[in-house]
């Protein structure tokens, strides 16, 4: 499980070191694709395959289904770790998430996300809004933890 948040530099070649705690959960390859909030999603192969099956089961006739396919597949890359625990983010993916010299590596349970510090800060402001969170999450079917 991917937890916590870390700030890491992106070198001049576009490489970023993935936290060792995260690498322990992964094999030597990840799928990186555009997120839905101005970020990137980094998924283990099994989770990307599950998401892919779900996306591919959607109707080709539906315009939003086609848009979702484009977001996920046109902006995806299979990336291998190098011997130093880094992944090389292609320029087009760095541009999607406005990643320059640093990135926030943020755990999201079964996957993790890469954010520009500016976008992550804006997201943090939104996530700390208690009243808005009550409205956002009250409709979700979150059961009590017992």
CSV table of N, CA and C in Angstrom, one decimal:
chain,number,residue,atom,x,y,z
A,1,UNK,N,0.8,-1.2,0.0
A,1,UNK,CA,0.0,0.0,0.0
A,1,UNK,C,0.9,1.2,0.0
A,2,UNK,N,0.5,2.2,-0.8
A,2,UNK,CA,1.3,3.4,-0.9
A,2,UNK,C,0.7,4.5,0.0
A,3,UNK,N,1.5,4.9,0.9
A,3,UNK,CA,1.1,5.9,1.9
A,3,UNK,C,2.0,7.1,2.0
A,4,UNK,N,1.6,8.2,2.5
A,4,UNK,CA,2.4,9.4,2.8
A,4,UNK,C,2.7,10.2,1.5
A,5,UNK,N,3.6,11.2,1.8
A,5,UNK,CA,4.0,12.1,0.7
A,5,UNK,C,5.4,12.5,0.8
A,6,UNK,N,6.1,12.6,-0.3
A,6,UNK,CA,7.5,12.8,-0.3
A,6,UNK,C,7.8,13.9,-1.4
A,7,UNK,N,8.8,14.7,-1.2
A,7,UNK,CA,9.2,15.6,-2.2
A,7,UNK,C,10.6,15.1,-2.8
A,8,UNK,N,10.6,15.0,-4.1
A,8,UNK,CA,11.8,14.5,-4.8
A,8,UNK,C,12.2,15.4,-5.9
A,9,UNK,N,13.5,15.4,-6.2
A,9,UNK,CA,13.9,16.2,-7.4
A,9,UNK,C,13.8,15.4,-8.7
A,10,UNK,N,13.6,16.2,-9.7
A,10,UNK,CA,13.6,15.6,-11.1
A,10,UNK,C,14.9,16.1,-11.7
A,11,UNK,N,15.7,15.2,-12.2
A,11,UNK,CA,17.0,15.7,-12.8
A,11,UNK,C,16.8,16.2,-14.2
A,12,UNK,N,17.9,16.7,-14.8
A,12,UNK,CA,17.9,17.3,-16.1
A,12,UNK,C,17.4,16.4,-17.2
A,13,UNK,N,17.5,15.1,-17.0
A,13,UNK,CA,17.1,14.1,-17.9
A,13,UNK,C,15.6,13.7,-17.7
A,14,UNK,N,15.0,14.1,-16.7
A,14,UNK,CA,13.6,13.8,-16.4
A,14,UNK,C,13.4,12.6,-15.5
A,15,UNK,N,14.5,12.2,-14.8
A,15,UNK,CA,14.4,11.1,-13.9
A,15,UNK,C,14.0,11.5,-12.5
A,16,UNK,N,13.2,10.7,-11.8
A,16,UNK,CA,12.9,10.9,-10.4
A,16,UNK,C,13.1,9.6,-9.6
A,17,UNK,N,13.6,9.8,-8.5
A,17,UNK,CA,13.8,8.6,-7.6
A,17,UNK,C,12.5,8.4,-6.9
A,18,UNK,N,12.1,7.1,-6.9
A,18,UNK,CA,10.8,6.7,-6.2
A,18,UNK,C,11.2,6.3,-4.8
A,19,UNK,N,10.5,6.7,-3.8
A,19,UNK,CA,10.8,6.3,-2.4
A,19,UNK,C,11.0,4.8,-2.3
A,20,UNK,N,12.0,4.4,-1.5
A,20,UNK,CA,12.3,3.0,-1.3
A,20,UNK,C,11.1,2.2,-0.7
A,21,UNK,N,10.3,2.8,0.1
A,21,UNK,CA,9.1,2.1,0.6
A,21,UNK,C,8.2,1.8,-0.5
A,22,UNK,N,8.1,2.7,-1.5
A,22,UNK,CA,7.2,2.4,-2.6
A,22,UNK,C,7.8,1.3,-3.5
A,23,UNK,N,9.1,1.4,-3.7
A,23,UNK,CA,9.8,0.4,-4.6
A,23,UNK,C,9.6,-1.0,-4.0
A,24,UNK,N,9.6,-1.1,-2.7
A,24,UNK,CA,9.4,-2.5,-2.1
A,24,UNK,C,8.1,-3.1,-2.5
A,25,UNK,N,7.1,-2.3,-2.8
A,25,UNK,CA,5.8,-2.8,-3.2
A,25,UNK,C,5.7,-3.1,-4.7
A,26,UNK,N,6.7,-2.8,-5.5
A,26,UNK,CA,6.7,-2.9,-6.9
A,26,UNK,C,7.7,-3.9,-7.5
A,27,UNK,N,7.4,-4.3,-8.7
A,27,UNK,CA,8.5,-5.0,-9.4
A,27,UNK,C,9.4,-4.0,-10.1
A,28,UNK,N,9.9,-4.3,-11.2
A,28,UNK,CA,10.8,-3.4,-11.9
A,28,UNK,C,10.1,-2.5,-12.9
A,29,UNK,N,8.8,-2.5,-13.0
A,29,UNK,CA,8.1,-1.7,-14.0
A,29,UNK,C,6.8,-1.1,-13.4
A,30,UNK,N,6.5,0.1,-13.9
A,30,UNK,CA,5.2,0.7,-13.5
A,30,UNK,C,4.6,1.3,-14.8
A,31,UNK,N,3.3,1.6,-14.7
A,31,UNK,CA,2.6,2.3,-15.7
A,31,UNK,C,2.3,3.7,-15.2
A,32,UNK,N,2.6,4.7,-16.0
A,32,UNK,CA,2.4,6.1,-15.7
A,32,UNK,C,1.4,6.7,-16.7
A,33,UNK,N,0.4,7.3,-16.2
A,33,UNK,CA,-0.6,7.9,-17.1
A,33,UNK,C,-1.1,9.2,-16.5
A,34,UNK,N,-1.8,9.9,-17.3
A,34,UNK,CA,-2.4,11.2,-16.8
A,34,UNK,C,-3.4,11.0,-15.7
A,35,UNK,N,-3.3,11.7,-14.7
A,35,UNK,CA,-4.4,11.7,-13.6
A,35,UNK,C,-5.5,12.6,-14.0
A,36,UNK,N,-6.5,12.7,-13.1
A,36,UNK,CA,-7.7,13.5,-13.4
A,36,UNK,C,-7.6,14.9,-12.8
A,37,UNK,N,-6.5,15.2,-12.1
A,37,UNK,CA,-6.5,16.4,-11.3
A,37,UNK,C,-5.2,17.3,-11.6
A,38,UNK,N,-4.7,17.2,-12.8
A,38,UNK,CA,-3.5,17.9,-13.1
A,38,UNK,C,-2.2,17.2,-12.5
A,39,UNK,N,-2.3,15.9,-12.4
A,39,UNK,CA,-1.2,15.1,-11.9
A,39,UNK,C,-1.0,13.9,-12.7
A,40,UNK,N,-0.1,13.0,-12.3
A,40,UNK,CA,0.2,11.7,-13.0
A,40,UNK,C,-0.2,10.6,-12.0
A,41,UNK,N,-0.7,9.5,-12.5
A,41,UNK,CA,-0.9,8.3,-11.7
A,41,UNK,C,0.1,7.3,-12.1
A,42,UNK,N,0.7,6.7,-11.1
A,42,UNK,CA,1.7,5.6,-11.2
A,42,UNK,C,1.1,4.3,-10.7
A,43,UNK,N,0.9,3.4,-11.6
A,43,UNK,CA,0.2,2.1,-11.2
A,43,UNK,C,1.1,0.9,-11.4
A,44,UNK,N,1.0,0.0,-10.5
A,44,UNK,CA,1.6,-1.3,-10.7
A,44,UNK,C,0.9,-2.0,-11.9
A,45,UNK,N,1.6,-2.9,-12.6
A,45,UNK,CA,1.0,-3.6,-13.7
A,45,UNK,C,-0.3,-4.2,-13.5
A,46,UNK,N,-0.5,-4.9,-12.4
A,46,UNK,CA,-1.8,-5.6,-12.1
A,46,UNK,C,-2.9,-4.6,-12.0
A,47,UNK,N,-2.7,-3.5,-11.4
A,47,UNK,CA,-3.7,-2.5,-11.2
A,47,UNK,C,-4.0,-1.8,-12.6
A,48,UNK,N,-3.0,-1.5,-13.4
A,48,UNK,CA,-3.2,-1.0,-14.7
A,48,UNK,C,-4.0,-1.9,-15.6
A,49,UNK,N,-3.7,-3.2,-15.5
A,49,UNK,CA,-4.5,-4.2,-16.2
A,49,UNK,C,-5.9,-4.3,-15.8
A,50,UNK,N,-6.2,-4.2,-14.5
A,50,UNK,CA,-7.6,-4.1,-14.0
A,50,UNK,C,-8.3,-2.9,-14.5
A,51,UNK,N,-7.7,-1.7,-14.4
A,51,UNK,CA,-8.3,-0.5,-14.9
A,51,UNK,C,-8.5,-0.6,-16.4
A,52,UNK,N,-7.6,-1.2,-17.1
A,52,UNK,CA,-7.7,-1.3,-18.6
A,52,UNK,C,-8.9,-2.2,-18.9
A,53,UNK,N,-9.1,-3.3,-18.2
A,53,UNK,CA,-10.2,-4.2,-18.5
A,53,UNK,C,-11.5,-3.4,-18.3
A,54,UNK,N,-11.6,-2.6,-17.2
A,54,UNK,CA,-12.8,-1.9,-16.9
A,54,UNK,C,-13.1,-0.8,-18.0
A,55,UNK,N,-12.0,-0.1,-18.4
A,55,UNK,CA,-12.2,0.9,-19.4
A,55,UNK,C,-12.5,0.3,-20.8
A,56,UNK,N,-11.9,-0.8,-21.1
A,56,UNK,CA,-12.2,-1.5,-22.4
A,56,UNK,C,-13.6,-2.1,-22.4
A,57,UNK,N,-14.2,-2.3,-21.2
A,57,UNK,CA,-15.6,-2.8,-21.2
A,57,UNK,C,-16.7,-1.8,-21.5
A,58,UNK,N,-16.2,-0.5,-21.5
A,58,UNK,CA,-17.2,0.6,-21.7
A,58,UNK,C,-17.5,0.7,-23.2
A,59,UNK,N,-18.7,1.2,-23.5
A,59,UNK,CA,-19.2,1.3,-24.9
A,59,UNK,C,-18.3,2.2,-25.8
A,60,UNK,N,-18.0,1.7,-27.0
A,60,UNK,CA,-17.3,2.5,-28.0
A,60,UNK,C,-18.2,3.6,-28.5
A,61,UNK,N,-19.5,3.4,-28.4
A,61,UNK,CA,-20.4,4.4,-28.9
A,61,UNK,C,-20.6,5.6,-28.0
A,62,UNK,N,-20.1,5.5,-26.8
A,62,UNK,CA,-20.3,6.6,-25.8
A,62,UNK,C,-19.1,7.6,-25.9
A,63,UNK,N,-19.3,8.9,-26.1
A,63,UNK,CA,-18.3,9.8,-26.3
A,63,UNK,C,-17.4,10.0,-25.1
A,64,UNK,N,-18.0,9.9,-23.9
A,64,UNK,CA,-17.1,10.0,-22.7
A,64,UNK,C,-16.2,8.8,-22.5
A,65,UNK,N,-16.7,7.6,-22.9
A,65,UNK,CA,-15.9,6.4,-22.9
A,65,UNK,C,-14.7,6.6,-23.8
A,66,UNK,N,-14.9,7.1,-25.0
A,66,UNK,CA,-13.8,7.3,-25.9
A,66,UNK,C,-12.8,8.4,-25.3
A,67,UNK,N,-13.3,9.4,-24.7
A,67,UNK,CA,-12.4,10.4,-24.1
A,67,UNK,C,-11.6,9.8,-23.0
A,68,UNK,N,-12.2,9.0,-22.2
A,68,UNK,CA,-11.5,8.3,-21.1
A,68,UNK,C,-10.4,7.4,-21.6
A,69,UNK,N,-10.6,6.7,-22.7
A,69,UNK,CA,-9.6,5.9,-23.3
A,69,UNK,C,-8.4,6.7,-23.8
A,70,UNK,N,-8.7,7.9,-24.4
A,70,UNK,CA,-7.7,8.8,-24.8
A,70,UNK,C,-6.9,9.3,-23.7
A,71,UNK,N,-7.5,9.7,-22.6
A,71,UNK,CA,-6.8,10.3,-21.5
A,71,UNK,C,-5.8,9.2,-20.9
A,72,UNK,N,-6.4,8.0,-20.8
A,72,UNK,CA,-5.6,6.9,-20.1
A,72,UNK,C,-4.5,6.4,-21.0
A,73,UNK,N,-4.8,6.0,-22.3
A,73,UNK,CA,-3.9,5.3,-23.1
A,73,UNK,C,-3.0,6.3,-23.9
A,74,UNK,N,-3.5,7.4,-24.4
A,74,UNK,CA,-2.6,8.3,-25.2
A,74,UNK,C,-1.6,8.9,-24.3
A,75,UNK,N,-1.9,9.0,-23.0
A,75,UNK,CA,-0.9,9.7,-22.1
A,75,UNK,C,-0.3,8.7,-21.1
A,76,UNK,N,-0.1,7.4,-21.6
A,76,UNK,CA,0.4,6.4,-20.7
A,76,UNK,C,1.8,5.9,-21.3
A,77,UNK,N,2.6,5.5,-20.3
A,77,UNK,CA,3.9,4.9,-20.7
A,77,UNK,C,4.2,3.8,-19.7
A,78,UNK,N,4.8,2.7,-20.2
A,78,UNK,CA,5.4,1.7,-19.4
A,78,UNK,C,6.8,2.1,-19.1
A,79,UNK,N,7.2,2.1,-17.8
A,79,UNK,CA,8.5,2.7,-17.4
A,79,UNK,C,9.1,1.7,-16.5
A,80,UNK,N,10.4,1.4,-16.8
A,80,UNK,CA,11.2,0.5,-16.0
A,80,UNK,C,12.0,1.3,-15.0
A,81,UNK,N,12.3,0.8,-13.8
A,81,UNK,CA,13.2,1.4,-12.9
A,81,UNK,C,14.6,1.2,-13.3
A,82,UNK,N,15.5,2.2,-13.1
A,82,UNK,CA,16.9,1.9,-13.3
A,82,UNK,C,17.5,1.4,-12.0
A,83,UNK,N,18.8,1.1,-12.1
A,83,UNK,CA,19.5,0.5,-10.9
A,83,UNK,C,19.5,1.4,-9.7
A,84,UNK,N,19.3,2.7,-9.9
A,84,UNK,CA,19.3,3.7,-8.7
A,84,UNK,C,17.9,3.9,-8.2
A,85,UNK,N,16.9,3.1,-8.7
A,85,UNK,CA,15.5,3.3,-8.2
A,85,UNK,C,14.8,4.5,-8.8
A,86,UNK,N,15.2,4.9,-9.9
A,86,UNK,CA,14.6,6.1,-10.6
A,86,UNK,C,13.7,5.6,-11.8
A,87,UNK,N,12.8,6.4,-12.1
A,87,UNK,CA,12.0,6.2,-13.4
A,87,UNK,C,12.2,7.5,-14.2
A,88,UNK,N,12.3,7.3,-15.5
A,88,UNK,CA,12.5,8.3,-16.5
A,88,UNK,C,11.1,8.8,-17.0
A,89,UNK,N,10.7,10.0,-16.6
A,89,UNK,CA,9.4,10.5,-17.1
A,89,UNK,C,9.5,11.2,-18.4
A,90,UNK,N,8.9,10.7,-19.5
A,90,UNK,CA,8.9,11.4,-20.7
A,90,UNK,C,8.5,12.8,-20.6
A,91,UNK,N,9.0,13.6,-21.5
A,91,UNK,CA,8.7,15.1,-21.5
A,91,UNK,C,7.2,15.3,-21.6
A,92,UNK,N,6.5,14.6,-22.4
A,92,UNK,CA,5.0,14.8,-22.6
A,92,UNK,C,4.3,14.5,-21.3
A,93,UNK,N,4.7,13.6,-20.5
A,93,UNK,CA,4.1,13.3,-19.2
A,93,UNK,C,4.4,14.4,-18.2
A,94,UNK,N,5.7,14.9,-18.2
A,94,UNK,CA,6.0,16.0,-17.3
A,94,UNK,C,5.2,17.2,-17.6
A,95,UNK,N,5.0,17.5,-18.9
A,95,UNK,CA,4.2,18.6,-19.3
A,95,UNK,C,2.7,18.5,-18.8
A,96,UNK,N,2.2,17.3,-18.9
A,96,UNK,CA,0.8,17.0,-18.5
A,96,UNK,C,0.6,17.5,-17.0
A,97,UNK,N,1.6,17.2,-16.2
A,97,UNK,CA,1.4,17.5,-14.8
A,97,UNK,C,2.3,18.7,-14.3
A,98,UNK,N,2.8,19.5,-15.3
A,98,UNK,CA,3.6,20.7,-15.0
A,98,UNK,C,4.7,20.4,-14.0
A,99,UNK,N,5.4,19.2,-14.3
A,99,UNK,CA,6.5,18.8,-13.4
A,99,UNK,C,7.8,19.4,-14.0
A,100,UNK,N,8.6,20.1,-13.1
A,100,UNK,CA,9.8,20.7,-13.6
A,100,UNK,C,11.0,20.2,-12.7
A,101,UNK,N,11.5,20.9,-11.7
A,101,UNK,CA,12.6,20.5,-11.0
A,101,UNK,C,12.3,19.5,-9.8
A,102,UNK,N,11.1,19.7,-9.3
A,102,UNK,CA,10.7,18.8,-8.1
A,102,UNK,C,9.3,18.3,-8.3
A,103,UNK,N,9.0,17.2,-7.6
A,103,UNK,CA,7.7,16.6,-7.7
A,103,UNK,C,7.3,16.1,-6.3
A,104,UNK,N,6.0,16.1,-6.0
A,104,UNK,CA,5.5,15.5,-4.8
A,104,UNK,C,5.1,14.1,-5.2
A,105,UNK,N,5.6,13.1,-4.5
A,105,UNK,CA,5.2,11.7,-4.7
A,105,UNK,C,4.2,11.4,-3.6
A,106,UNK,N,3.0,11.1,-3.9
A,106,UNK,CA,1.9,11.1,-3.0
A,106,UNK,C,1.2,9.7,-3.0
A,107,UNK,N,1.1,9.0,-1.9
A,107,UNK,CA,0.5,7.7,-1.8
A,107,UNK,C,-1.0,7.8,-2.0
A,108,UNK,N,-1.6,6.9,-2.7
A,108,UNK,CA,-3.1,6.8,-2.9
A,108,UNK,C,-3.6,5.4,-2.7
A,109,UNK,N,-3.0,4.7,-1.8
A,109,UNK,CA,-3.5,3.3,-1.5
A,109,UNK,C,-2.8,2.3,-2.5
A,110,UNK,N,-3.6,1.9,-3.5
A,110,UNK,CA,-3.1,0.9,-4.4
A,110,UNK,C,-2.2,1.4,-5.5
A,111,UNK,N,-2.1,2.7,-5.6
A,111,UNK,CA,-1.2,3.4,-6.6
A,111,UNK,C,-0.6,4.7,-5.9
A,112,UNK,N,0.2,5.4,-6.6
A,112,UNK,CA,0.6,6.7,-6.1
A,112,UNK,C,0.6,7.7,-7.2
A,113,UNK,N,0.7,8.9,-6.9
A,113,UNK,CA,0.6,10.1,-7.8
A,113,UNK,C,1.8,10.9,-7.8
A,114,UNK,N,2.0,11.6,-8.9
A,114,UNK,CA,3.1,12.6,-9.0
A,114,UNK,C,2.5,14.0,-9.2
A,115,UNK,N,2.8,14.9,-8.4
A,115,UNK,CA,2.2,16.3,-8.5
A,115,UNK,C,3.3,17.3,-8.6
A,116,UNK,N,3.1,18.4,-9.3
A,116,UNK,CA,4.0,19.6,-9.1
A,116,UNK,C,3.7,20.1,-7.7
A,117,UNK,N,4.7,20.7,-7.1
A,117,UNK,CA,4.5,21.3,-5.8
A,117,UNK,C,3.4,22.3,-5.7
A,118,UNK,N,3.2,23.1,-6.8
A,118,UNK,CA,2.2,24.1,-6.9
A,118,UNK,C,0.8,23.4,-6.9
A,119,UNK,N,0.6,22.4,-7.8
A,119,UNK,CA,-0.7,21.8,-7.9
A,119,UNK,C,-1.0,21.0,-6.6
A,120,UNK,N,0.0,20.4,-6.0
A,120,UNK,CA,-0.2,19.7,-4.7
A,120,UNK,C,-0.6,20.6,-3.6
A,121,UNK,N,0.0,21.8,-3.5
A,121,UNK,CA,-0.4,22.8,-2.5
A,121,UNK,C,-1.8,23.2,-2.7
A,122,UNK,N,-2.3,23.4,-3.9
A,122,UNK,CA,-3.7,23.8,-4.2
A,122,UNK,C,-4.6,22.7,-3.8
A,123,UNK,N,-4.2,21.4,-4.1
A,123,UNK,CA,-5.0,20.3,-3.7
A,123,UNK,C,-5.1,20.1,-2.2
A,124,UNK,N,-4.0,20.4,-1.5
A,124,UNK,CA,-4.0,20.4,0.0
A,124,UNK,C,-4.9,21.4,0.6
A,125,UNK,N,-5.0,22.6,0.0
A,125,UNK,CA,-5.9,23.6,0.5
A,125,UNK,C,-7.4,23.0,0.4
A,126,UNK,N,-7.7,22.4,-0.8
A,126,UNK,CA,-9.0,21.9,-1.0
A,126,UNK,C,-9.3,20.7,0.0
A,127,UNK,N,-8.3,19.9,0.2
A,127,UNK,CA,-8.5,18.7,1.1
A,127,UNK,C,-8.7,19.1,2.6
A,128,UNK,N,-8.2,20.3,2.9
A,128,UNK,CA,-8.3,20.7,4.3
A,128,UNK,C,-9.5,21.5,4.6
A,129,UNK,N,-10.4,21.7,3.6
A,129,UNK,CA,-11.7,22.4,3.8
A,129,UNK,C,-12.7,21.4,4.4
A,130,UNK,N,-12.9,21.5,5.7
A,130,UNK,CA,-13.7,20.5,6.5
A,130,UNK,C,-15.1,20.5,6.0
A,131,UNK,N,-15.7,21.7,5.8
A,131,UNK,CA,-17.1,21.8,5.4
A,131,UNK,C,-17.3,21.2,4.0
A,132,UNK,N,-16.4,21.6,3.1
A,132,UNK,CA,-16.5,21.0,1.8
A,132,UNK,C,-16.4,19.5,1.8
A,133,UNK,N,-15.4,19.0,2.6
A,133,UNK,CA,-15.2,17.5,2.7
A,133,UNK,C,-16.5,16.8,3.2
A,134,UNK,N,-17.2,17.5,4.1
A,134,UNK,CA,-18.4,16.9,4.6
A,134,UNK,C,-19.4,16.7,3.5
A,135,UNK,N,-19.6,17.7,2.7
A,135,UNK,CA,-20.5,17.7,1.5
A,135,UNK,C,-20.0,16.7,0.5
A,136,UNK,N,-18.7,16.7,0.2
A,136,UNK,CA,-18.2,15.8,-0.8
A,136,UNK,C,-18.3,14.3,-0.5
A,137,UNK,N,-18.1,14.0,0.8
A,137,UNK,CA,-17.9,12.6,1.2
A,137,UNK,C,-19.2,12.0,1.8
A,138,UNK,N,-20.1,12.8,2.2
A,138,UNK,CA,-21.3,12.3,2.9
A,138,UNK,C,-22.1,11.4,1.9
A,139,UNK,N,-22.1,11.6,0.6
A,139,UNK,CA,-22.9,10.8,-0.3
A,139,UNK,C,-22.2,9.5,-0.6
A,140,UNK,N,-20.9,9.3,-0.2
A,140,UNK,CA,-20.2,8.1,-0.5
A,140,UNK,C,-20.6,7.0,0.5
A,141,UNK,N,-20.6,5.8,0.2
A,141,UNK,CA,-21.0,4.7,1.0
A,141,UNK,C,-19.9,4.2,1.9
A,142,UNK,N,-19.4,5.1,2.8
A,142,UNK,CA,-18.3,4.8,3.6
A,142,UNK,C,-18.9,4.2,5.0
A,143,UNK,N,-18.6,3.0,5.2
A,143,UNK,CA,-19.2,2.4,6.4
A,143,UNK,C,-18.3,2.7,7.6
A,144,UNK,N,-18.9,2.6,8.8
A,144,UNK,CA,-18.1,2.8,10.0
A,144,UNK,C,-17.0,1.7,10.1
A,145,UNK,N,-15.9,2.0,10.8
A,145,UNK,CA,-14.8,1.1,10.9
A,145,UNK,C,-15.0,0.3,12.3
A,146,UNK,N,-15.5,-0.9,12.2
A,146,UNK,CA,-15.7,-1.7,13.4
A,146,UNK,C,-15.1,-3.0,13.2
